[in-house]
Amino acid sequence: MTHATLNRQPQPQTTDDSRFVRGLAQLNQIDGDAGEAVVARVGAIAPDFARYLVEFGFGDIYSRPGLGLREREIAVVAALAALGNAAPQLKVHLNAALNVGVTRDEILEVLMMMSLYAGFPAALNGLFAAQEVFDARDAAGN
Amino acid sequence: MTHATLNRQPQPQTTDDSRFVRGLAQLNQIDGDAGEAVVARVGAIAPDFARYLVEFGFGDIYSRPGLGLREREIAVVAALAALGNAAPQLKVHLNAALNVGVTRDEILEVLMMMSLYAGFPAALNGLFAAQEVFDARDAAGN
Amino acid sequence: MTHATLNRQPQPQTTDDSRFVRGLAQLNQIDGDAGEAVVARVGAIAPDFARYLVEFGFGDIYSRPGLGLREREIAVVAALAALGNAAPQLKVHLNAALNVGVTRDEILEVLMMMSLYAGFPAALNGLFAAQEVFDARDAAGN
Amino acid sequence: MTHATLNRQPQPQTTDDSRFVRGLAQLNQIDGDAGEAVVARVGAIAPDFARYLVEFGFGDIYSRPGLGLREREIAVVAALAALGNAAPQLKVHLNAALNVGVTRDEILEVLMMMSLYAGFPAALNGLFAAQEVFDARDAAGN
Amino acid sequence: MTHATLNRQPQPQTTDDSRFVRGLAQLNQIDGDAGEAVVARVGAIAPDFARYLVEFGFGDIYSRPGLGLREREIAVVAALAALGNAAPQLKVHLNAALNVGVTRDEILEVLMMMSLYAGFPAALNGLFAAQEVFDARDAAGN
Amino acid sequence: MTHATLNRQPQPQTTDDSRFVRGLAQLNQIDGDAGEAVVARVGAIAPDFARYLVEFGFGDIYSRPGLGLREREIAVVAALAALGNAAPQLKVHLNAALNVGVTRDEILEVLMMMSLYAGFPAALNGLFAAQEVFDARDAAGN
C-alpha cells in the first residue's frame, strides 16, 4: 500500500524549488547512485520526507561553502561511528567519504581515533563496516 | 586523601618512555595549557590513567601521521557534539580545533551539520558551547 | 538448558497476583499475540523477568488511566526511534501503536519529527522499520 | 566578535519566504517567548542556523497537519527524556507541551513511562526537570 | 503545588505491601539517607513513581539473592559511567558502592576500564564524579 | 586489498614489547580463541589498531591487579548491555564472563538489573544475546 495521501497534505507549494535542485545536485556529487537509492527508498513510504532530506540536508547544509566536502564526510563518519546505532548510514557515508577524496587510510585513522571518544566497540564496528565497504568497492572495480 | 597506592601496583615498568614523551609533546602542541590541566586533574585521582591518556591517546593515536590535526579535531568535535554527553571534553576540543588551525566558521559548520546526524538539540548545545569558547578566547585576547 | 533454578530463588510469594492479572490483560489488549510471544521468549531464559515485565510494565505503568494508550504508544515509538538501538522493540511498538488506534500517517509523522531531535538516521531507520511493519500487516490482511 | 560573515555565504536567496513566515508563526504558537529567545540566542552565533530551525523545524515539520500539537509535544518530551542528554531542550518542550494543552499529569505519565524504555535515571531526571518547569510557571502565575 | 491527584488514580490497592517493605529495607541498607532523600524528592512530584522505585527497583530487583550487592553496584557504576548522561544517579551509586564494600581503588578501576567501552570522556567524567564523592565523604569523616 | 601501508607509518618502534606480551596472555586467559579471532579480524584491516587493542586494552587495563576478572567482566557486560549498540562485543564479553567464572545465573541477574538503568529493551536484548551464547556453549559441550 502506498502512502500517497501524504503528498496531498495542505502544505503551501513553494514556487522556488532551487533548494531541491541544488540539493539533488549535491547529493549526486557526494553519494552518486547510492544517494538516489536512499531517497527513492524513503520516498516510497514518506514522499515529503525524501524531499526534506534533499532540500534541507543537501540543499541547505551540504552545499554551504564554509567547509569542504572532505571535512564534512570526515565529521559525519566520526559522528556515526561514535553513535554506533546507524550502521546503514555509516556505510553510506564511508562510501561518500571515498567519493569526495578521503583516502582509505584517512578513513581508518578517523575510525581508530573514535576508540578514544566512544570506546573500542564503536571503533571496531566502524572498522568492520569500512572493511565491507572497501571490499565491495574492490569487487566492483572502484 | 591521595590515591598514591595506585602507582604501586605491580605493573612492569617500561624501560621505553618514548610513548609518554611523544604523547606529552603532542598534547602540548594541540591543547596547550588546557591539556596539561586535564592531565593534572586526572593524575590527582588516578595517576596511572593520566599516564594512559598521554601514552595511548596522544603517544599512540594523535601522533599518527596518516591524518592531519585539523581533520582529527574536526572529527572529534563532530563526535562529541553528536554524543551530547561530554560537554567538558567538547569544550577542550573546540579550543584544540582552533589551536590547530580550524577556523571559527569551520567549527560552526561542523556543529550545524550535526543537526542532520544527531538532531537539533545536539547541534544547538554544541553551538552554545562554541559561543562560550569563542567568548573566552576573545576576552583573553586570543 | 532451562534456567529453572531462577524460579526457586527465595523470593517471598505475593499472595496478591492482581498486578500480574491486570498486566496480562493490558498486554493482550495492546500487543495481542506479539506481546505473549515476547513474554514467552523472555520466560524461557529468565522466568522472573518475564513476570516483572508483565507486572511492572503493564500492571503498574500501562494500566494507569492518566494517559491514553494512543498517547502512550506515540511516546514509546518516538523514544525508541530516537534511541536507535532497540529495533526489535521499536517494531513491537509500531504494531502496538496501530493496534490502539494510531494511524499509519500519524506514525510516519512521529518518525519524521524524530529527525529534529535525534537526526535523520534515527528517523530513516524508524521509517524503514515502519515500512516493514506495514507490509507485514498488509500481507496478513490487517 | 560577531559572525556576520556567515550570512554573506554565497547561498541563493529564496524569493519565497513562506516557510520562514509559517515557521515563525508556529514557533510563537507553541513556544511563545521562549521560542523566540532560543532563536535569538542561536542567531547571535549562527544566523543561518537560526533560520533553518524556524524554516525546517517549524515551517516544514511542526506545521504539518497530520499529527496534532499535543501528540507532537508528547512525542518530543518522551524522546528527549529518553535520550537524557538535552536538558535545556527538554525544559523548552515541557513548557511547549503545557502550552499546547498537555496537562501536568499527562506529562508526568509520559516521563514515568520512560523508566520502561530508558531506565529510571532518565525518568527521574525528566521528572526533576518537570518539577522545575511547573514551579517556575507557578511562580509566574501560569 | 502538590500533585496529590496522582494517588487518587483508580489503581487497585495491593493488600500485600511486602514488596514495598522489603524494598525500603534494601534501599536503606544500600543508600542510607541518600536513598530516602531521592525517594522523598521523587515523591514530591510523582508519589506513585516513588513507590514503584522502591517496590520494583529495590523490592523486586535489588533484593534478589543471585548476585551480591558489591557486584550489583560495580555493574551499575559501570553502566551509568558508560551512558554518561545520568550524573546525579552515578554519584548516588558511587556512594552506594562504597557503602556495600567496594573499595575506592576498585571503583577507580571500574571507571578507568570504561575508557575501553565508552571512551575516555566517559571514564574521565566518571573519575571526576568519584573524586567529588570521595572528597565529600572525607569531609564528613566517612 | 591489504592495508599493509599502515604498518609502515613512521611510528617509533618500541624496544619493549612487554605490554603486547602481557596483553596477549591476558586476552587468551579471558577470551580464549574468540579473542584471537577478533584480533586477527581487526589486524586484517588495521594492524596497528589490533596491536593497540592488545597492548592498551589487555596489557595496560585488564592486567591491572586492583579489580578481579569476574568483577571486570560483570562491569563490561553491564555497560555494553546498557549502551545497547555493540551487540557483537556484548556476546564476546558474555563468553568472557563465563570463562572467568561468572555463573549463568549471575549474568542473568546483571542483565535484568539493566532494566533499571537503561530500560527493558536494553535488558531484553541482553538476555536474548545471553540465550544465544548459552545455547552455543551447550551445543559445543561447554
mmCIF file of C-alpha atoms in Angstrom, chain C residues 13-123:
data_model
loop_
_atom_site.group_PDB
_atom_site.id
_atom_site.type_symbol
_atom_site.label_atom_id
_atom_site.label_comp_id
_atom_site.label_asym_id
_atom_site.label_seq_id
_atom_site.Cartn_x
_atom_site.Cartn_y
_atom_site.Cartn_z
ATOM 1 C CA GLN C 13 5.471 -15.191 47.162
ATOM 2 C CA THR C 14 2.969 -12.463 46.771
ATOM 3 C CA THR C 15 -0.495 -13.556 47.751
ATOM 4 C CA ASP C 16 -1.872 -10.806 45.552
ATOM 5 C CA ASP C 17 -1.442 -11.527 41.849
ATOM 6 C CA SER C 18 -3.700 -8.692 40.720
ATOM 7 C CA ARG C 19 -0.757 -6.836 39.200
ATOM 8 C CA PHE C 20 0.054 -9.838 37.040
ATOM 9 C CA VAL C 21 -3.556 -10.386 36.014
ATOM 10 C CA ARG C 22 -4.093 -6.724 35.236
ATOM 11 C CA GLY C 23 -0.797 -6.622 33.376
ATOM 12 C CA LEU C 24 -1.505 -9.627 31.212
ATOM 13 C CA ALA C 25 -4.882 -8.220 30.240
ATOM 14 C CA GLN C 26 -3.296 -4.894 29.330
ATOM 15 C CA LEU C 27 -0.549 -6.644 27.361
ATOM 16 C CA ASN C 28 -3.089 -8.598 25.336
ATOM 17 C CA GLN C 29 -5.139 -5.523 24.629
ATOM 18 C CA ILE C 30 -2.149 -3.610 23.311
ATOM 19 C CA ASP C 31 0.153 -6.208 21.783
ATOM 20 C CA GLY C 32 -2.062 -9.197 21.118
ATOM 21 C CA ASP C 33 -0.151 -12.335 20.215
ATOM 22 C CA ALA C 34 3.104 -10.479 19.721
ATOM 23 C CA GLY C 35 3.140 -9.490 23.365
ATOM 24 C CA GLU C 36 2.625 -13.017 24.585
ATOM 25 C CA ALA C 37 5.380 -14.152 22.254
ATOM 26 C CA VAL C 38 7.873 -11.750 23.835
ATOM 27 C CA VAL C 39 6.845 -12.794 27.329
ATOM 28 C CA ALA C 40 7.236 -16.435 26.400
ATOM 29 C CA ARG C 41 10.634 -15.828 24.813
ATOM 30 C CA VAL C 42 11.855 -13.980 27.898
ATOM 31 C CA GLY C 43 10.316 -16.551 30.189
ATOM 32 C CA ALA C 44 12.380 -19.262 28.553
ATOM 33 C CA ILE C 45 15.573 -17.703 29.838
ATOM 34 C CA ALA C 46 14.552 -15.634 32.859
ATOM 35 C CA PRO C 47 11.089 -16.519 34.171
ATOM 36 C CA ASP C 48 11.122 -13.909 36.931
ATOM 37 C CA PHE C 49 11.940 -11.180 34.452
ATOM 38 C CA ALA C 50 9.022 -12.098 32.244
ATOM 39 C CA ARG C 51 6.878 -11.738 35.346
ATOM 40 C CA TYR C 52 8.338 -8.295 36.152
ATOM 41 C CA LEU C 53 7.708 -7.158 32.584
ATOM 42 C CA VAL C 54 4.034 -8.056 32.876
ATOM 43 C CA GLU C 55 3.584 -6.870 36.480
ATOM 44 C CA PHE C 56 5.551 -3.619 36.414
ATOM 45 C CA GLY C 57 5.485 -2.706 32.746
ATOM 46 C CA PHE C 58 1.853 -3.453 32.118
ATOM 47 C CA GLY C 59 0.283 -3.966 35.521
ATOM 48 C CA ASP C 60 1.738 -0.851 37.092
ATOM 49 C CA ILE C 61 2.583 1.553 34.264
ATOM 50 C CA TYR C 62 0.496 0.866 31.160
ATOM 51 C CA SER C 63 -2.733 0.368 33.035
ATOM 52 C CA ARG C 64 -2.537 3.779 34.669
ATOM 53 C CA PRO C 65 -5.503 5.828 33.468
ATOM 54 C CA GLY C 66 -3.813 9.232 33.365
ATOM 55 C CA LEU C 67 -2.658 8.913 29.754
ATOM 56 C CA GLY C 68 -4.428 7.235 26.863
ATOM 57 C CA LEU C 69 -2.977 4.231 25.062
ATOM 58 C CA ARG C 70 -2.700 6.195 21.782
ATOM 59 C CA GLU C 71 -0.560 8.797 23.502
ATOM 60 C CA ARG C 72 1.446 6.127 25.306
ATOM 61 C CA GLU C 73 2.384 4.343 22.110
ATOM 62 C CA ILE C 74 3.176 7.630 20.333
ATOM 63 C CA ALA C 75 5.579 8.411 23.172
ATOM 64 C CA VAL C 76 7.204 4.971 23.072
ATOM 65 C CA VAL C 77 7.605 4.909 19.297
ATOM 66 C CA ALA C 78 9.238 8.345 19.486
ATOM 67 C CA ALA C 79 11.603 7.334 22.283
ATOM 68 C CA LEU C 80 12.680 4.054 20.701
ATOM 69 C CA ALA C 81 13.191 5.659 17.288
ATOM 70 C CA ALA C 82 15.275 8.405 18.885
ATOM 71 C CA LEU C 83 17.400 5.933 20.869
ATOM 72 C CA GLY C 84 18.005 3.955 17.690
ATOM 73 C CA ASN C 85 19.336 0.885 19.475
ATOM 74 C CA ALA C 86 16.253 -1.221 20.097
ATOM 75 C CA ALA C 87 14.996 -2.218 16.659
ATOM 76 C CA PRO C 88 13.075 -5.320 17.796
ATOM 77 C CA GLN C 89 11.168 -3.389 20.440
ATOM 78 C CA LEU C 90 10.501 -0.490 18.039
ATOM 79 C CA LYS C 91 8.742 -2.912 15.714
ATOM 80 C CA VAL C 92 6.693 -4.340 18.576
ATOM 81 C CA HIS C 93 5.537 -0.851 19.467
ATOM 82 C CA LEU C 94 4.870 0.188 15.870
ATOM 83 C CA ASN C 95 2.409 -2.689 15.818
ATOM 84 C CA ALA C 96 1.101 -1.767 19.249
ATOM 85 C CA ALA C 97 0.525 1.807 18.114
ATOM 86 C CA LEU C 98 -1.547 0.598 15.180
ATOM 87 C CA ASN C 99 -3.428 -1.784 17.467
ATOM 88 C CA VAL C 100 -4.521 1.025 19.804
ATOM 89 C CA GLY C 101 -5.678 3.319 17.036
ATOM 90 C CA VAL C 102 -2.711 5.424 15.978
ATOM 91 C CA THR C 103 -2.967 5.708 12.186
ATOM 92 C CA ARG C 104 -0.181 4.890 9.751
ATOM 93 C CA ASP C 105 0.093 8.520 8.784
ATOM 94 C CA GLU C 106 0.356 9.590 12.428
ATOM 95 C CA ILE C 107 3.137 7.069 12.956
ATOM 96 C CA LEU C 108 5.021 8.424 9.965
ATOM 97 C CA GLU C 109 4.611 11.962 11.320
ATOM 98 C CA VAL C 110 6.103 10.937 14.677
ATOM 99 C CA LEU C 111 9.056 9.282 12.967
ATOM 100 C CA MET C 112 9.697 12.179 10.603
ATOM 101 C CA MET C 113 9.718 14.543 13.563
ATOM 102 C CA MET C 114 12.447 12.499 15.204
ATOM 103 C CA SER C 115 14.775 13.888 12.533
ATOM 104 C CA LEU C 116 14.682 17.124 14.559
ATOM 105 C CA TYR C 117 15.535 15.505 17.885
ATOM 106 C CA ALA C 118 17.778 12.577 17.025
ATOM 107 C CA GLY C 119 18.835 13.218 13.447
ATOM 108 C CA PHE C 120 17.928 11.846 10.040
ATOM 109 C CA PRO C 121 19.478 8.383 10.545
ATOM 110 C CA ALA C 122 17.183 7.743 13.524
ATOM 111 C CA ALA C 123 14.162 8.965 11.571
#
